[in-house]
Short mmCIF file of C-alpha atoms in Angstrom, two decimals:
data_model
loop_
_atom_site.label_atom_id
_atom_site.label_comp_id
_atom_site.label_asym_id
_atom_site.label_seq_id
_atom_site.Cartn_x
_atom_site.Cartn_y
_atom_site.Cartn_z
CA UNK A 71 14.04 94.75 97.65
CA UNK A 72 10.75 96.60 98.00
CA UNK A 73 9.74 97.83 101.41
CA UNK A 74 6.71 95.50 101.52
CA UNK A 75 8.91 92.45 100.76
CA UNK A 76 11.37 93.52 103.47
CA UNK A 77 8.48 93.70 105.94
CA UNK A 78 7.35 90.17 104.97
CA UNK A 79 10.89 88.87 105.45
CA UNK A 80 11.45 90.49 108.85
CA UNK A 81 8.02 89.52 110.21
CA UNK A 82 8.52 85.90 109.12
CA UNK A 83 12.02 85.63 110.63
CA UNK A 84 10.82 87.22 113.86
CA UNK A 85 7.86 84.83 114.07
CA UNK A 86 10.18 81.87 113.52
CA UNK A 87 12.41 82.99 116.39
CA UNK A 88 9.34 83.25 118.65
CA UNK A 89 8.06 79.77 117.73
CA UNK A 90 8.96 77.43 120.63
CA UNK A 91 7.33 74.22 119.43
CA UNK A 92 6.40 72.48 116.19
CA UNK A 93 2.79 73.59 116.35
CA UNK A 94 3.77 77.29 116.47
CA UNK A 95 6.36 76.63 113.75
CA UNK A 96 3.73 75.13 111.47
CA UNK A 97 1.52 78.19 111.95
CA UNK A 98 4.41 80.45 110.81
CA UNK A 99 5.08 78.19 107.81
CA UNK A 100 1.48 78.40 106.65
CA UNK A 101 1.32 82.18 107.11
CA UNK A 102 4.58 82.64 105.15
CA UNK A 103 4.22 80.08 102.35
CA UNK A 104 0.59 78.99 102.40
CA UNK A 105 -1.87 79.64 99.58
CA UNK A 106 -3.09 82.85 101.23
CA UNK A 107 0.37 84.13 102.24
CA UNK A 108 1.20 87.69 100.96
CA UNK A 109 4.38 86.43 99.24
CA UNK A 110 2.48 83.70 97.39
CA UNK A 111 -0.14 86.22 96.30
CA UNK A 112 2.56 88.47 94.88
CA UNK A 113 3.96 85.53 92.90
CA UNK A 114 0.49 84.89 91.48
CA UNK A 115 0.22 88.55 90.43
CA UNK A 116 3.43 88.46 88.32
CA UNK A 117 1.32 88.08 85.21
CA UNK A 118 -0.04 91.57 85.69
CA UNK A 119 3.41 93.17 85.87
CA UNK A 120 4.73 94.91 82.76
CA UNK A 121 6.93 92.56 80.67
CA UNK A 122 10.12 94.60 81.04
CA UNK A 123 9.80 94.47 84.88
CA UNK A 124 8.39 90.92 85.24
CA UNK A 125 11.72 89.09 85.03
CA UNK A 126 13.44 91.17 87.73
CA UNK A 127 10.34 91.11 89.95
CA UNK A 128 10.09 87.33 89.64
CA UNK A 129 13.77 86.88 90.55
CA UNK A 130 13.39 88.97 93.69
CA UNK A 131 10.23 87.15 94.79
CA UNK A 132 11.72 83.68 94.20
CA UNK A 133 14.90 84.58 96.08
CA UNK A 134 12.81 85.72 99.03
CA UNK A 135 10.70 82.56 98.92
CA UNK A 136 13.84 80.39 98.84
CA UNK A 137 15.39 82.34 101.71
CA UNK A 138 12.26 81.99 103.86
CA UNK A 139 11.92 78.30 102.98
CA UNK A 140 15.48 77.65 104.13
CA UNK A 141 14.95 79.59 107.37
CA UNK A 142 11.74 77.65 108.05
CA UNK A 143 13.48 74.25 107.53
CA UNK A 144 16.39 75.26 109.80
CA UNK A 145 13.95 76.28 112.54
CA UNK A 146 12.08 73.00 112.13
CA UNK A 147 15.25 70.96 112.66
CA UNK A 148 16.04 73.00 115.80
CA UNK A 149 12.55 72.49 117.24
CA UNK A 150 12.52 68.76 116.43
CA UNK A 151 15.81 68.29 118.26
CA UNK A 152 14.44 70.29 121.19
CA UNK A 153 11.27 68.16 121.31
CA UNK A 154 13.34 64.94 121.22
CA UNK A 155 15.57 66.10 124.06
CA UNK A 156 12.57 67.05 126.17
CA UNK A 157 11.03 63.63 125.58
CA UNK A 158 14.26 61.85 126.48
CA UNK A 159 14.62 63.89 129.65
CA UNK A 160 11.02 63.18 130.63
CA UNK A 161 11.44 59.42 130.07
CA UNK A 162 14.86 59.17 131.65
CA UNK A 163 15.25 56.31 134.14
CA UNK A 164 17.68 56.33 137.01
CA UNK A 165 19.23 52.88 136.60
CA UNK A 166 20.83 53.16 140.02
CA UNK A 167 17.40 53.14 141.70
CA UNK A 168 16.04 49.79 142.96
CA UNK A 169 13.30 48.36 140.71
CA UNK A 170 9.95 46.94 141.71
CA UNK A 171 9.53 43.47 140.19
CA UNK A 172 6.28 41.50 140.21
CA UNK A 173 7.28 37.86 140.53
CA UNK A 174 5.54 35.32 138.33
CA UNK A 175 4.33 32.02 139.72
CA UNK A 176 4.08 28.50 138.38
CA UNK A 177 0.52 27.29 137.74
CA UNK A 178 -0.48 24.60 140.27
CA UNK A 179 -1.25 22.16 137.43
CA UNK A 180 2.27 22.54 136.07
CA UNK A 181 3.63 22.09 139.58
CA UNK A 182 1.63 18.87 140.00
CA UNK A 183 2.94 17.55 136.69
CA UNK A 184 6.50 18.26 137.82
CA UNK A 185 5.85 16.48 141.12
CA UNK A 186 4.42 13.43 139.34
CA UNK A 187 7.39 13.31 136.96
CA UNK A 188 9.85 13.59 139.87
CA UNK A 189 8.24 10.69 141.77
CA UNK A 190 8.05 8.34 138.81
CA UNK A 191 11.53 9.33 137.63
CA UNK A 192 12.81 7.87 140.91
CA UNK A 193 11.13 4.59 139.81
CA UNK A 194 12.93 4.74 136.45
CA UNK A 195 9.92 5.91 134.42
CA UNK A 196 10.39 8.11 131.36
CA UNK A 197 8.01 10.79 130.08
CA UNK A 198 6.33 10.04 126.72
CA UNK A 199 4.25 12.42 124.60
CA UNK A 200 1.77 12.18 121.76
CA UNK A 201 -0.52 14.36 119.60
CA UNK A 202 -3.67 15.98 121.00
CA UNK A 203 -5.48 15.19 117.73
CA UNK A 204 -5.43 11.46 117.06
CA UNK A 205 -7.31 8.81 115.15
CA UNK A 206 -10.24 6.69 116.24
CA UNK A 207 -7.99 3.62 116.16
CA UNK A 208 -5.41 4.94 118.63
CA UNK A 209 -8.05 6.39 120.97
CA UNK A 210 -10.55 3.51 120.94
CA UNK A 211 -9.99 0.47 118.71
CA UNK A 212 -6.43 -0.30 119.77
CA UNK A 213 -7.55 -0.06 123.41
CA UNK A 214 -10.18 -2.79 122.98
CA UNK A 215 -13.07 -0.29 122.99
CA UNK A 216 -15.54 -1.61 120.41
CA UNK A 217 -17.63 0.47 118.01
CA UNK A 218 -20.76 0.28 120.19
CA UNK A 219 -19.09 1.52 123.36
CA UNK A 220 -20.85 4.65 124.76
CA UNK A 221 -17.52 6.52 124.98
CA UNK A 222 -17.62 6.82 121.19
CA UNK A 223 -20.88 8.80 121.22
CA UNK A 224 -20.84 12.26 119.64
CA UNK A 225 -21.96 13.89 122.88
CA UNK A 226 -18.99 12.38 124.77
CA UNK A 227 -16.18 12.94 122.27
CA UNK A 228 -15.03 15.84 120.08
CA UNK A 229 -14.83 14.50 116.53
CA UNK A 230 -13.21 16.42 113.67
CA UNK A 231 -14.55 16.44 110.08
CA UNK A 232 -12.86 14.00 107.68
CA UNK A 233 -11.65 15.09 104.25
CA UNK A 234 -12.62 11.78 102.67
CA UNK A 235 -14.46 8.57 103.55
CA UNK A 236 -11.24 6.57 103.23
CA UNK A 237 -9.22 8.24 105.99
CA UNK A 238 -9.51 7.33 109.65
CA UNK A 239 -11.81 9.39 111.85
CA UNK A 240 -9.95 12.19 113.65
CA UNK A 241 -10.83 13.33 117.17
CA UNK A 242 -9.47 15.17 120.19
CA UNK A 243 -8.02 12.43 122.37
CA UNK A 244 -10.19 11.56 125.37
CA UNK A 245 -7.31 9.94 127.24
CA UNK A 246 -3.52 9.85 127.10
CA UNK A 247 -3.73 6.07 126.62
CA UNK A 248 -3.09 6.91 122.97
CA UNK A 249 0.52 7.59 124.00
CA UNK A 250 0.77 4.09 125.45
CA UNK A 251 -0.32 2.60 122.11
CA UNK A 252 2.15 4.72 120.15
CA UNK A 253 4.95 3.76 122.54
CA UNK A 254 4.16 0.04 122.20
CA UNK A 255 4.31 0.40 118.42
CA UNK A 256 7.55 2.40 118.41
CA UNK A 257 9.61 0.78 121.19
CA UNK A 258 10.65 -2.72 122.12
CA UNK A 259 9.90 -3.91 125.69
CA UNK A 260 10.81 -3.54 128.49
CA UNK A 261 9.05 -0.18 128.82
CA UNK A 262 8.32 2.17 131.71
CA UNK A 263 6.59 5.42 130.79
CA UNK A 264 4.22 8.04 132.10
CA UNK A 265 2.23 10.23 129.72
CA UNK A 266 1.01 13.52 131.21
CA UNK A 267 -0.97 15.75 128.87
CA UNK A 268 -4.22 17.41 127.82
CA UNK A 269 -7.36 15.43 127.08
CA UNK A 270 -10.82 16.47 125.87
CA UNK A 271 -14.38 15.37 126.64
CA UNK A 272 -17.81 16.97 126.33
CA UNK A 273 -18.21 17.84 130.02
CA UNK A 274 -18.39 21.16 131.85
CA UNK A 275 -19.29 21.84 135.49
CA UNK A 276 -17.59 22.49 138.83
CA UNK A 277 -15.76 19.15 138.68
CA UNK A 278 -15.48 18.59 134.90
CA UNK A 279 -13.98 20.58 132.05
CA UNK A 280 -14.05 20.11 128.25
CA UNK A 281 -10.25 20.23 128.42
CA UNK A 282 -8.41 18.67 131.33
CA UNK A 283 -5.13 16.91 132.13
CA UNK A 284 -4.39 13.26 132.68
CA UNK A 285 -1.30 11.28 133.52
CA UNK A 286 -1.29 7.67 132.43
CA UNK A 287 1.47 5.21 133.11
CA UNK A 288 2.51 1.86 131.67
CA UNK A 289 5.03 -0.82 132.54
CA UNK A 290 5.79 -3.66 130.12
CA UNK A 291 8.13 -6.31 131.48
CA UNK A 292 8.35 -10.07 131.96
CA UNK A 293 6.75 -11.77 134.96
CA UNK A 294 5.14 -8.66 136.49
CA UNK A 295 1.93 -9.01 138.51
CA UNK A 296 -0.74 -7.04 140.32
CA UNK A 297 1.61 -6.93 143.26
CA UNK A 298 4.05 -4.77 141.29
CA UNK A 299 1.21 -2.47 140.24
CA UNK A 300 -0.06 -2.09 143.80
CA UNK A 301 3.40 -1.38 145.20
CA UNK A 302 4.05 1.23 142.50
CA UNK A 303 0.81 3.12 143.10
CA UNK A 304 0.96 2.95 146.91
CA UNK A 305 4.47 4.42 146.82
CA UNK A 306 3.36 7.13 144.40
CA UNK A 307 0.29 8.22 146.37
CA UNK A 308 2.09 8.32 149.70
CA UNK A 309 4.98 10.31 148.21
CA UNK A 310 2.71 12.75 146.36
CA UNK A 311 0.47 13.58 149.32
CA UNK A 312 3.35 13.44 151.79
CA UNK A 313 1.54 10.98 154.10
CA UNK A 314 3.77 7.96 154.84
CA UNK A 315 0.93 5.81 156.16
CA UNK A 316 -1.79 6.97 153.74
CA UNK A 317 -4.48 4.24 153.61
CA UNK A 318 -4.84 2.90 150.05
CA UNK A 319 -7.61 0.52 148.98
CA UNK A 320 -7.86 -1.50 145.76
CA UNK A 321 -11.28 -2.71 144.61
CA UNK A 322 -12.29 -4.54 141.48
CA UNK A 323 -13.73 -2.61 138.54
CA UNK A 324 -13.97 -2.79 134.75
CA UNK A 325 -12.08 -1.07 131.94
CA UNK A 326 -12.02 -2.43 128.37
CA UNK A 327 -8.23 -2.08 128.14
CA UNK A 328 -7.24 -3.82 131.41
CA UNK A 329 -7.98 -7.26 132.87
CA UNK A 330 -8.29 -7.45 135.82
CA UNK A 331 -9.18 -3.80 136.48
CA UNK A 332 -9.17 -1.86 139.72
CA UNK A 333 -10.28 1.43 141.22
CA UNK A 334 -7.91 2.84 143.83
CA UNK A 335 -9.23 4.76 146.84
CA UNK A 336 -7.41 6.68 149.54
CA UNK A 337 -8.52 7.21 153.13
CA UNK A 338 -10.00 10.56 154.07
CA UNK A 339 -12.43 12.25 156.41
CA UNK A 340 -15.60 13.26 154.57
CA UNK A 341 -16.54 15.90 157.15
CA UNK A 342 -13.23 17.71 157.42
CA UNK A 343 -11.71 16.84 154.03
CA UNK A 344 -8.52 15.60 155.75
CA UNK A 345 -6.59 13.10 153.68
CA UNK A 346 -5.38 9.99 155.47
CA UNK A 347 -7.77 10.46 158.39
CA UNK A 348 -11.25 9.21 159.17
CA UNK A 349 -12.97 6.05 158.02
CA UNK A 350 -14.17 7.21 154.58
CA UNK A 351 -12.72 6.40 151.17
CA UNK A 352 -12.17 8.65 148.16
CA UNK A 353 -11.68 7.32 144.63
CA UNK A 354 -8.41 8.67 143.19
CA UNK A 355 -7.44 6.70 140.05
CA UNK A 356 -7.98 3.60 137.92
CA UNK A 357 -5.54 0.84 137.00
CA UNK A 358 -5.15 -2.78 135.99
CA UNK A 359 -3.15 -5.38 134.11
CA UNK A 360 -3.15 -4.49 130.42
CA UNK A 361 -5.58 -6.59 128.39
CA UNK A 362 -3.82 -9.20 126.18
CA UNK A 363 -5.74 -7.89 123.16
CA UNK A 364 -4.23 -4.42 123.60
CA UNK A 365 -0.72 -5.88 123.64
CA UNK A 366 -1.51 -8.05 120.62
CA UNK A 367 -2.95 -5.04 118.73
CA UNK A 368 0.46 -3.40 119.07
CA UNK A 369 2.49 -6.45 118.06
CA UNK A 370 3.56 -7.44 121.59
CA UNK A 371 3.22 -11.13 122.50
CA UNK A 372 1.10 -11.26 125.71
CA UNK A 373 2.41 -14.77 126.45
CA UNK A 374 5.94 -13.41 126.77
CA UNK A 375 5.34 -9.91 128.12
CA UNK A 376 2.99 -8.67 130.83
CA UNK A 377 1.99 -5.06 131.40
CA UNK A 378 0.11 -2.89 133.84
CA UNK A 379 -1.34 0.56 133.27
CA UNK A 380 -2.91 3.31 135.35
CA UNK A 381 -4.48 6.71 134.83
CA UNK A 382 -5.12 9.68 137.11
CA UNK A 383 -6.64 13.12 136.66
CA UNK A 384 -4.04 15.81 137.32
CA UNK A 385 -6.67 18.41 138.24
CA UNK A 386 -8.13 15.96 140.77
CA UNK A 387 -4.77 15.39 142.43
CA UNK A 388 -4.12 19.14 142.54
CA UNK A 389 -7.51 19.98 144.01
CA UNK A 390 -7.14 17.38 146.77
CA UNK A 391 -3.57 18.27 147.70
CA UNK A 392 -3.98 22.06 147.71
CA UNK A 393 -7.62 22.42 148.78
CA UNK A 394 -8.97 23.92 145.52
CA UNK A 395 -12.75 23.59 145.42
CA UNK A 396 -13.73 24.51 141.85
CA UNK A 397 -12.10 22.99 138.76
CA UNK A 398 -13.08 25.97 136.59
CA UNK A 399 -10.77 28.31 138.49
CA UNK A 400 -7.77 26.53 136.93
CA UNK A 401 -8.57 28.07 133.53
CA UNK A 402 -9.94 31.53 134.35
CA UNK A 403 -6.54 33.28 134.32
CA UNK A 404 -7.25 35.26 137.50
CA UNK A 405 -3.87 36.71 138.52
CA UNK A 406 -4.95 36.93 142.18
CA UNK A 407 -5.80 33.22 142.18
CA UNK A 408 -2.49 32.38 140.50
CA UNK A 409 -0.55 34.39 143.09
CA UNK A 410 -2.33 32.60 145.91
CA UNK A 411 -2.05 29.04 144.59
CA UNK A 412 1.06 29.45 142.41
CA UNK A 413 4.57 28.22 143.12
CA UNK A 414 8.03 29.65 142.69
CA UNK A 415 9.37 28.71 139.24
CA UNK A 416 12.90 28.55 140.64
CA UNK A 417 12.38 25.58 142.93
CA UNK A 418 11.86 22.20 141.31
CA UNK A 419 10.19 19.36 143.21
CA UNK A 420 12.61 16.82 144.65
CA UNK A 421 12.14 13.38 146.16
CA UNK A 422 14.97 14.03 148.62
CA UNK A 423 13.78 17.45 149.76
CA UNK A 424 10.11 16.51 149.75
CA UNK A 425 7.50 16.95 147.03
#
């Protein structure tokens, strides 16, 4: 081997030994085998060598290039293994050390739903569910809400575009009463259900949201009266708020799907916000005996079966029980708010231990 080729070989091998990381290695690779490398230039100049010497010169140059290429690849593997070990050592975790865990909390709305379910489960109610997107018939017509009722206005209800003029109008349900209708169509009486879930209306301020939660309930049995409805709701409200003697007032009202209809108020103190105290009244939910037309729309004979129904806003119950002033904070996803108002997910509400 010529002296100049021996120098190239020794300098390259020495530089590879000195390279301690992949960046330095790549610099050596380029200087040894790059387009401007001395060895590559000599290979390009083979055409100028006399024919009788070209073959031997080419063999020597190619052998050197192959030898350097192999040395470069070996050094690369060594440096890659070194880099991996350094990374593993840097990211090593002592599994014997105690860990710091940030505990998650249950959203107060979910907690309220669980409390409602626990109370009504003790009264032998079952939970029923239905779709968030429903038809005009389930949301309005079946509930004795005629076509001219203001609740059907575009500015009150979220309607969805129809694919054809023949299909029923689709909308985001404005109440979970749609679940009551579906249950009446699918099950034979007697029936006891509650239907907690999301509902949608075109409202948005400190006390209203375009999406909110309702829980509606229905009982279909023979020979039931307003007295059964009143006893059911009084027991529920006193258990939910944890006030055994909570004042509860029933006053007449109007809903298209119940007859007679009632608004239910609870006693509170307007100045202090204390529930159960003072001489003021706070509206909390609506209820009534189910209208005979609603039962008939679902194939249930109103002369044989009677029914009562009620509906309550879950956000409203939660705000009153836990002192939350602004409805919008429920949906902002503020982790600090959730930690303050949240509940342990490992403790379920219980009638026996207290809601």
